[in-house]
CSV table of C-alpha atoms and ligand atoms in Angstrom, one decimal:
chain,number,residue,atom,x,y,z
A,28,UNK,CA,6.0,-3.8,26.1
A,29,UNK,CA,7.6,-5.4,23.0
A,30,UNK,CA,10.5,-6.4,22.9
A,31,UNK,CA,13.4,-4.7,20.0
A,32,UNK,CA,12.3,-5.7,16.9
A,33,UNK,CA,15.0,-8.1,15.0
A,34,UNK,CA,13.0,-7.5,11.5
A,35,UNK,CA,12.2,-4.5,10.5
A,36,UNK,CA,11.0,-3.8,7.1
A,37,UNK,CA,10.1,-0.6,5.3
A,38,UNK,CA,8.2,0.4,2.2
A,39,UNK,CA,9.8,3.5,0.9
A,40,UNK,CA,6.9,5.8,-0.6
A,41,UNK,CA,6.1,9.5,-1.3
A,42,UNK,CA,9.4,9.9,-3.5
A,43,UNK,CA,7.3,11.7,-6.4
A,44,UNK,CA,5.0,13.3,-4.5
A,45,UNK,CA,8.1,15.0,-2.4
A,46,UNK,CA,9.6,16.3,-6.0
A,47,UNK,CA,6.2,17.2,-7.2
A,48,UNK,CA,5.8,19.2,-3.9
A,49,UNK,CA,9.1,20.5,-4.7
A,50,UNK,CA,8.0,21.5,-8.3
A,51,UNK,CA,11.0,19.0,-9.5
A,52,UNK,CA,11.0,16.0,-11.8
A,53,UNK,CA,10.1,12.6,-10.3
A,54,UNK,CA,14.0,11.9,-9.7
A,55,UNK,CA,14.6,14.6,-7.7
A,56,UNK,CA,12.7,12.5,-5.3
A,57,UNK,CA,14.5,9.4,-6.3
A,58,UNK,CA,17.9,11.1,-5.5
A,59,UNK,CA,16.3,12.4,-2.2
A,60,UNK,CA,15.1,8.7,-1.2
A,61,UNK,CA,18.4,7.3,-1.7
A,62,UNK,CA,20.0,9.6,0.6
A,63,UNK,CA,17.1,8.9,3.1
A,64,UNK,CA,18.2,5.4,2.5
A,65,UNK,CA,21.9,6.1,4.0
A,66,UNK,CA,21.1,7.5,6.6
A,67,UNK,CA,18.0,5.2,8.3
A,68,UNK,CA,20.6,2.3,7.3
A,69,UNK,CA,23.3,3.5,9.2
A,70,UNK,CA,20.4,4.5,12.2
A,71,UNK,CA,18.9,0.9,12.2
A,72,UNK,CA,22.9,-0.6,12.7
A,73,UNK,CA,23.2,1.6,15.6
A,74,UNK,CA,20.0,0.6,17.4
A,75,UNK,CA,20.8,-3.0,16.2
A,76,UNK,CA,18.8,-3.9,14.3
A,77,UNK,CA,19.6,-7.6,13.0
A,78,UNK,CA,17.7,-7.3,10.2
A,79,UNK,CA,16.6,-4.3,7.6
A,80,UNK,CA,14.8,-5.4,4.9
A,81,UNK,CA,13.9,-2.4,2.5
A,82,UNK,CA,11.4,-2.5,-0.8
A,83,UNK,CA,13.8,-0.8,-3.2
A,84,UNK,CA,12.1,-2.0,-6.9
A,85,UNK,CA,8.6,-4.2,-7.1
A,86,UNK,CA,8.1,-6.8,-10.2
A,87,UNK,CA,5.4,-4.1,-10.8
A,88,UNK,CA,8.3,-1.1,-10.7
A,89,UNK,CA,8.5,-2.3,-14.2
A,90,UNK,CA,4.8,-0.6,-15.5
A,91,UNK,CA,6.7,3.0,-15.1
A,92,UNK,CA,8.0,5.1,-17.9
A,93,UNK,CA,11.3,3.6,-19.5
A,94,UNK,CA,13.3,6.9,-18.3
A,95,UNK,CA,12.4,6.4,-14.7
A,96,UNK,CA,13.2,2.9,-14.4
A,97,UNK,CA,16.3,3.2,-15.9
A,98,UNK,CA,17.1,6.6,-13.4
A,99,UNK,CA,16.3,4.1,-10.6
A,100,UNK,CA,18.7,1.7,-11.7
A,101,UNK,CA,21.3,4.1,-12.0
A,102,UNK,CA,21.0,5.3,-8.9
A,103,UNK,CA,21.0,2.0,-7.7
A,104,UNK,CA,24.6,1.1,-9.2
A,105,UNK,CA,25.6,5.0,-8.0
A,106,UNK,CA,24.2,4.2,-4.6
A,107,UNK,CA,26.1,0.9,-3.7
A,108,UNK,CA,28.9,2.2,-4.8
A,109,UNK,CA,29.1,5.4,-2.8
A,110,UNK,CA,27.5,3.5,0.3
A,111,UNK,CA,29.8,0.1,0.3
A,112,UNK,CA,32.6,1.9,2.4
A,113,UNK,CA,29.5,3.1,5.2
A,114,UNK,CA,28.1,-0.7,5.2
A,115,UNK,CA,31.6,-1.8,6.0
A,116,UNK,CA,32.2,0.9,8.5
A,117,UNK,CA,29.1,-0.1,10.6
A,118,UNK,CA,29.7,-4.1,9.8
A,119,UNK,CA,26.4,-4.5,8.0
A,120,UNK,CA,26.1,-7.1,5.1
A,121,UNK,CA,24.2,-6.7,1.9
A,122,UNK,CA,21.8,-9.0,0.8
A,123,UNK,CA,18.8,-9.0,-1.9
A,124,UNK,CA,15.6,-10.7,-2.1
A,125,UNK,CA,13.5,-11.2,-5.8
A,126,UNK,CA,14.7,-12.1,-9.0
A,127,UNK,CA,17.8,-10.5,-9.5
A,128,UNK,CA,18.7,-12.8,-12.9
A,129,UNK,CA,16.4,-10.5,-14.3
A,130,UNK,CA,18.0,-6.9,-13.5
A,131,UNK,CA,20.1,-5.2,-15.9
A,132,UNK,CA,23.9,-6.5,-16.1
A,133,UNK,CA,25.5,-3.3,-13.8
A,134,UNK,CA,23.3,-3.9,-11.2
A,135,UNK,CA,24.0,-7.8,-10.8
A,136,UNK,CA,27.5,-7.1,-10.9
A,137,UNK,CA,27.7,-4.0,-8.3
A,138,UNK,CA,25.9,-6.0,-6.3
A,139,UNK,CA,27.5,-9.3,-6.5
A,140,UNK,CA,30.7,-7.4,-5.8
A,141,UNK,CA,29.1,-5.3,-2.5
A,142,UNK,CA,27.1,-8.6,-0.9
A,143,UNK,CA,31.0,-10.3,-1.6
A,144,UNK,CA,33.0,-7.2,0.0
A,145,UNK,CA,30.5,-7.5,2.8
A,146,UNK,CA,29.7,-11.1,3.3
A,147,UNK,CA,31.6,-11.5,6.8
A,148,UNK,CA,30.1,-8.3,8.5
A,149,UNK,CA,28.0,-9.9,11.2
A,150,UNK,CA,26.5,-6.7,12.9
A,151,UNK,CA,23.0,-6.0,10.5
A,152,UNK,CA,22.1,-7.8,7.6
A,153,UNK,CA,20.7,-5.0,5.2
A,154,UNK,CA,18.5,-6.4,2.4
A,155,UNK,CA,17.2,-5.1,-0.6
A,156,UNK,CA,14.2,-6.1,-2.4
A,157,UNK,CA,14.6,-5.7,-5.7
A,158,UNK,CA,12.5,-6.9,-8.8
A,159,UNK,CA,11.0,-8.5,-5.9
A,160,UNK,CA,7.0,-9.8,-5.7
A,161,UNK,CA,5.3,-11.5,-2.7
A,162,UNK,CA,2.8,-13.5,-4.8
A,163,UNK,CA,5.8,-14.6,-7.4
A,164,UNK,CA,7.9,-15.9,-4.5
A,165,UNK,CA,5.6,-17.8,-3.2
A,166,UNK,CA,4.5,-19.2,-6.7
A,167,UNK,CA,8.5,-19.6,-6.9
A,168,UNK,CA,8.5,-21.6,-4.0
A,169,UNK,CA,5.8,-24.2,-4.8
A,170,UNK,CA,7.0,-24.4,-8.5
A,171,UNK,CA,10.4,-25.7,-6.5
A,172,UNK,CA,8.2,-28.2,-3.8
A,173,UNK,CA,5.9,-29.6,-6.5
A,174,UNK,CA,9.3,-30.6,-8.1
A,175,UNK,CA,11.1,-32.0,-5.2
A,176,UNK,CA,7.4,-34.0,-5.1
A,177,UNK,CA,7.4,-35.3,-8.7
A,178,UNK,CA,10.7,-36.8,-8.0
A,179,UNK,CA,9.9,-38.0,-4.6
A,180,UNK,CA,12.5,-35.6,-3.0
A,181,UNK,CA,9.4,-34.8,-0.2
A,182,UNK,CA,6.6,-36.5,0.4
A,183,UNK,CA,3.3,-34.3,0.3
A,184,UNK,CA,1.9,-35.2,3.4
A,185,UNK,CA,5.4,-33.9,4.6
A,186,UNK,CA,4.9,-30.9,3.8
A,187,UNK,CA,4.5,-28.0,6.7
A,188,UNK,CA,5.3,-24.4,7.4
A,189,UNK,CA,9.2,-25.1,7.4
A,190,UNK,CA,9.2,-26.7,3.9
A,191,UNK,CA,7.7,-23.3,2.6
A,192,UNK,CA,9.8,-21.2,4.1
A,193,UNK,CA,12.8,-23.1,3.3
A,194,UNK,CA,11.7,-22.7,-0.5
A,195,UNK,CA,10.8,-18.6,0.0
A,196,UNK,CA,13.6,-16.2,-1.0
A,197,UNK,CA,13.5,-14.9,2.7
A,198,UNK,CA,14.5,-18.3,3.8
A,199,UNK,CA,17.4,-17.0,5.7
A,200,UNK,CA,15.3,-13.9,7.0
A,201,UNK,CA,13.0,-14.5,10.4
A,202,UNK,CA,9.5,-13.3,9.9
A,203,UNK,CA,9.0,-9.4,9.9
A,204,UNK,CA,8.2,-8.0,13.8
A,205,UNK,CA,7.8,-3.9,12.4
A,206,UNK,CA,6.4,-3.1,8.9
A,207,UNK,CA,7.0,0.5,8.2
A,208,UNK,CA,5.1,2.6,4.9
A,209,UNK,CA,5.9,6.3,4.5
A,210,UNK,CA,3.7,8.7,2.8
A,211,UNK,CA,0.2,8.4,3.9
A,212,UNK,CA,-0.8,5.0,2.1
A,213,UNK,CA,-1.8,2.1,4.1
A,214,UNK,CA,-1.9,-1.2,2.2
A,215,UNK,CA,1.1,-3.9,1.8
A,216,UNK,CA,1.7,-3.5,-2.3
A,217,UNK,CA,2.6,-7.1,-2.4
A,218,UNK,CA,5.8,-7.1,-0.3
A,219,UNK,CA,7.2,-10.1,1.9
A,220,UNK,CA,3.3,-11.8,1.9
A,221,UNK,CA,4.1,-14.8,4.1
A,222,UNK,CA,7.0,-12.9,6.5
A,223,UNK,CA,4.4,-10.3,7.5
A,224,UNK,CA,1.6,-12.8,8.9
A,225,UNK,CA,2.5,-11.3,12.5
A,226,UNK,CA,4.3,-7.9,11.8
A,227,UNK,CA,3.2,-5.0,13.8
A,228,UNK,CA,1.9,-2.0,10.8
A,229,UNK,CA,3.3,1.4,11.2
A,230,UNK,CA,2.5,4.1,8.8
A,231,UNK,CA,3.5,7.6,8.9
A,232,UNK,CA,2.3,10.9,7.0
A,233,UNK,CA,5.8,11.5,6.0
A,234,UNK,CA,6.9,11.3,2.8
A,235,UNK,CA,9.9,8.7,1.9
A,236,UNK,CA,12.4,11.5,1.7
A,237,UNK,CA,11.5,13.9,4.5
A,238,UNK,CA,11.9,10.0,6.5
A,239,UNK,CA,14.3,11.2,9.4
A,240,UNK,CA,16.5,9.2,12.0
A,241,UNK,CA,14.1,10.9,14.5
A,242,UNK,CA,11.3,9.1,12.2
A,243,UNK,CA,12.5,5.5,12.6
A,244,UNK,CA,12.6,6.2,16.6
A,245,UNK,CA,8.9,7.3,17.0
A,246,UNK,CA,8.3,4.2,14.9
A,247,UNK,CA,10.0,1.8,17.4
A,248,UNK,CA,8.7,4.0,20.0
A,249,UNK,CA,5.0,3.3,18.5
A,250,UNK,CA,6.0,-0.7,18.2
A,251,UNK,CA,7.2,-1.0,22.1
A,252,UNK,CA,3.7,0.4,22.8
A,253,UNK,CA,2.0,-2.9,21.1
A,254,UNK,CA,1.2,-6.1,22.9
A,255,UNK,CA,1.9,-8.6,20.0
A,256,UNK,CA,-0.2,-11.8,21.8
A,257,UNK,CA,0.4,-13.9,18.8
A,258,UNK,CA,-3.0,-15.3,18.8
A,259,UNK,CA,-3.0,-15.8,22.6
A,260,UNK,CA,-4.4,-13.9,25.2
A,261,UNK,CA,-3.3,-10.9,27.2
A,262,UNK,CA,-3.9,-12.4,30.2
A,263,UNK,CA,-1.5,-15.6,29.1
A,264,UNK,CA,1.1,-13.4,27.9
A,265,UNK,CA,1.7,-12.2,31.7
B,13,FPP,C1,8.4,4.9,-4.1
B,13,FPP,O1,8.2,6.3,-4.4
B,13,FPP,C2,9.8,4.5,-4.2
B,13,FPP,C3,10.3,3.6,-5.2
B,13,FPP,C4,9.5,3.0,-6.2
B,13,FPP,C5,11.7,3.2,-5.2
B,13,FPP,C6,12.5,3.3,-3.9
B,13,FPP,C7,13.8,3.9,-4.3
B,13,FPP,C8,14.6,4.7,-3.6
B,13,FPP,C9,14.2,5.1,-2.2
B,13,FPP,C10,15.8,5.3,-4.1
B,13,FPP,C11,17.0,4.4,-4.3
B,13,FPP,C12,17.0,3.1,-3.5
B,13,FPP,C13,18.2,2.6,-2.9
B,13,FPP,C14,18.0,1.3,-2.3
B,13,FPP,C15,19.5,3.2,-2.9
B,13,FPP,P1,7.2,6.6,-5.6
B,13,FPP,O2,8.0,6.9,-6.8
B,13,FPP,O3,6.3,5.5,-5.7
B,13,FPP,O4,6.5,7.9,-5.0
B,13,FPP,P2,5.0,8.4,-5.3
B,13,FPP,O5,4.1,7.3,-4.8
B,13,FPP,O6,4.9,9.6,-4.5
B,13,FPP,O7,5.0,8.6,-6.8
C-alpha cells in the first residue's frame, strides 16, 4: 500500500461544461469551481497534506475570449480575498508557480499580500499555478543554466538532475506522488512536466465543480491501492 501522498496536484476541468449542463454562462461554472476550490483546500489541510499544488490559469488560458479571462481574474482577486482568513485558520501558506510578472497588477498585489500574511503557516503549503507552462519552465530553467555556464558559474559536465530542479519554479516543491484531472479528460495539458515523472494518474468523470470532499477521498483511496515500484520490482519492494 502507498504511503500518504505529500504532493498532490489537481487539474481543475469541466467548469464550462457544468454551466453549459446548467444552461448558464461559462462563469457560472467559474464561480462554481472556485467554491470547489475552498472547500478541497481546506479538506487536503485536514488529511495533511504537505503539499497542494492546483492548475488555476495555463500560459495557454490566454487563447480564451477577453471577457472570460478577465472574469477569471476577478475571481481570482475576489477569491484570495474571501479565502485568506480560511488559509490562516487551517495554517496553510500560499504560494504560486509560472510567470506571475506577467498577470494583471490586482492580482500580483492580492497575492503578494496573501503569500506575505501567510508566509509562517507551516501546516500545507497551497500553490497556485497561474500563467503557468511546463514546457516554458523548463525552457526558463535552461535559459538560467546556460547563463550560469557562459560565465562559468557551473561547469557543463556538472550539470545533473539537482541543477535542473534547482532552476525549475517548483524548486521548493518535491516531485508530484497523486495527479488528479476532473471531468473525463485524460492527458497532462502541459502542467508540472518534470515533477510528474513518477506521479500516480487519477481521473474522475466528475466535473470540476460537482468535485466533492468525498471526491478527493476515493482519490487517495484509489492511490493507497497502487504499488509505486519506482522502476524496481515488486518483489524488491517487499
Ligand atoms: C477549467 O475549466 C478551469 C479553468 C481554466 C480555471 C480554473 C479556475 C477555477 C477553478 C476558478 C477559480 C480558481 C481559484 C484558484 C480560486 P474549463 O473552463 O476549461 O471547463 P471546460 O473544459 O468544461 O470548458
Amino acid at each position: 500500500m502507498s504511503k500518504k501522498p505529500k504532493h498532490v496536484a489537481i487539474i481543475m476541468d469541466g467548469n464550462g461544461r457544468w454551466a453549459k449542463k446548467q444552461g448558464k454562462k461559462r462563469y457560472a461554472g467559474h464561480n462554481r469551481g472556485a467554491k470547489t476550490v475552498s472547500k478541497i483546500v481546506e479538506q487536503a489541510a485536514k488529511e495533511k497534506i504537505k503539499y497542494l499544488t492546483l492548475f488555476a490559469f495555463s500560459t495557454e488560458n490566454w487563447n480564451r475570449p477577453k471577457d472570460e479571462v478577465n472574469i477569471l481574474m476577478k475571481l481570482l482577486v475576489s477569491s484570495l480575498k474571501k479565502e485568506f482568513v480560511k488559509l490562516t485558520e487551517n495554517d496553510i501558506r500560499l504560494s504560486s508557480i509560472g510567470n506571475i510578472d506577467s498577470l494583471p497588477k490586482l492580482v500580483k498585489e492580492e497575492l503578494s499580500y496573501v503569500k506575505n500574511k501567510t508566509k509562517n503557516n507551516s501546516g500545507m503549503v497551497l500553490t497556485l499555478a497561474l500563467n503557468y507552462g511546463g514546457k516554458e519552465e523548463i525552457i526558463d530553467a535552461v535559459k538560467s543554466i546556460s547563463d550560469k555556464v557562459k560565465n562559468n558559474i557551473i561547469s557543463p559536465e556538472k550539470v545533473d538532475e539537482s541543477t535542473i530542479i534547482d532552476h525549475l519554479y517548483t524548486r521548493n516543491l518535491p516531485p508530484v506522488d497523486l495527479l488528479i484531472r476532473t471531468s473525463g479528460e485524460e492527458r497532462i495539458s502541459n502542467f508540472l512536466l518534470w515533477h510528474i515523472a513518477y506521479a500516480e494518474l487519477y481521473f474522475t468523470k466528475t466535473l470540476w465543480p460537482d468535485f466533492t470532499k468525498e471526491d478527493l477521498n476515493e482519490a487517495f483511496r484509489n492511490y493507497y491501492k497502487r504499488e509505486r515500484r519506482f522502476g524496481k520490482t515488486s518483489e524488491q519492494l517487499n
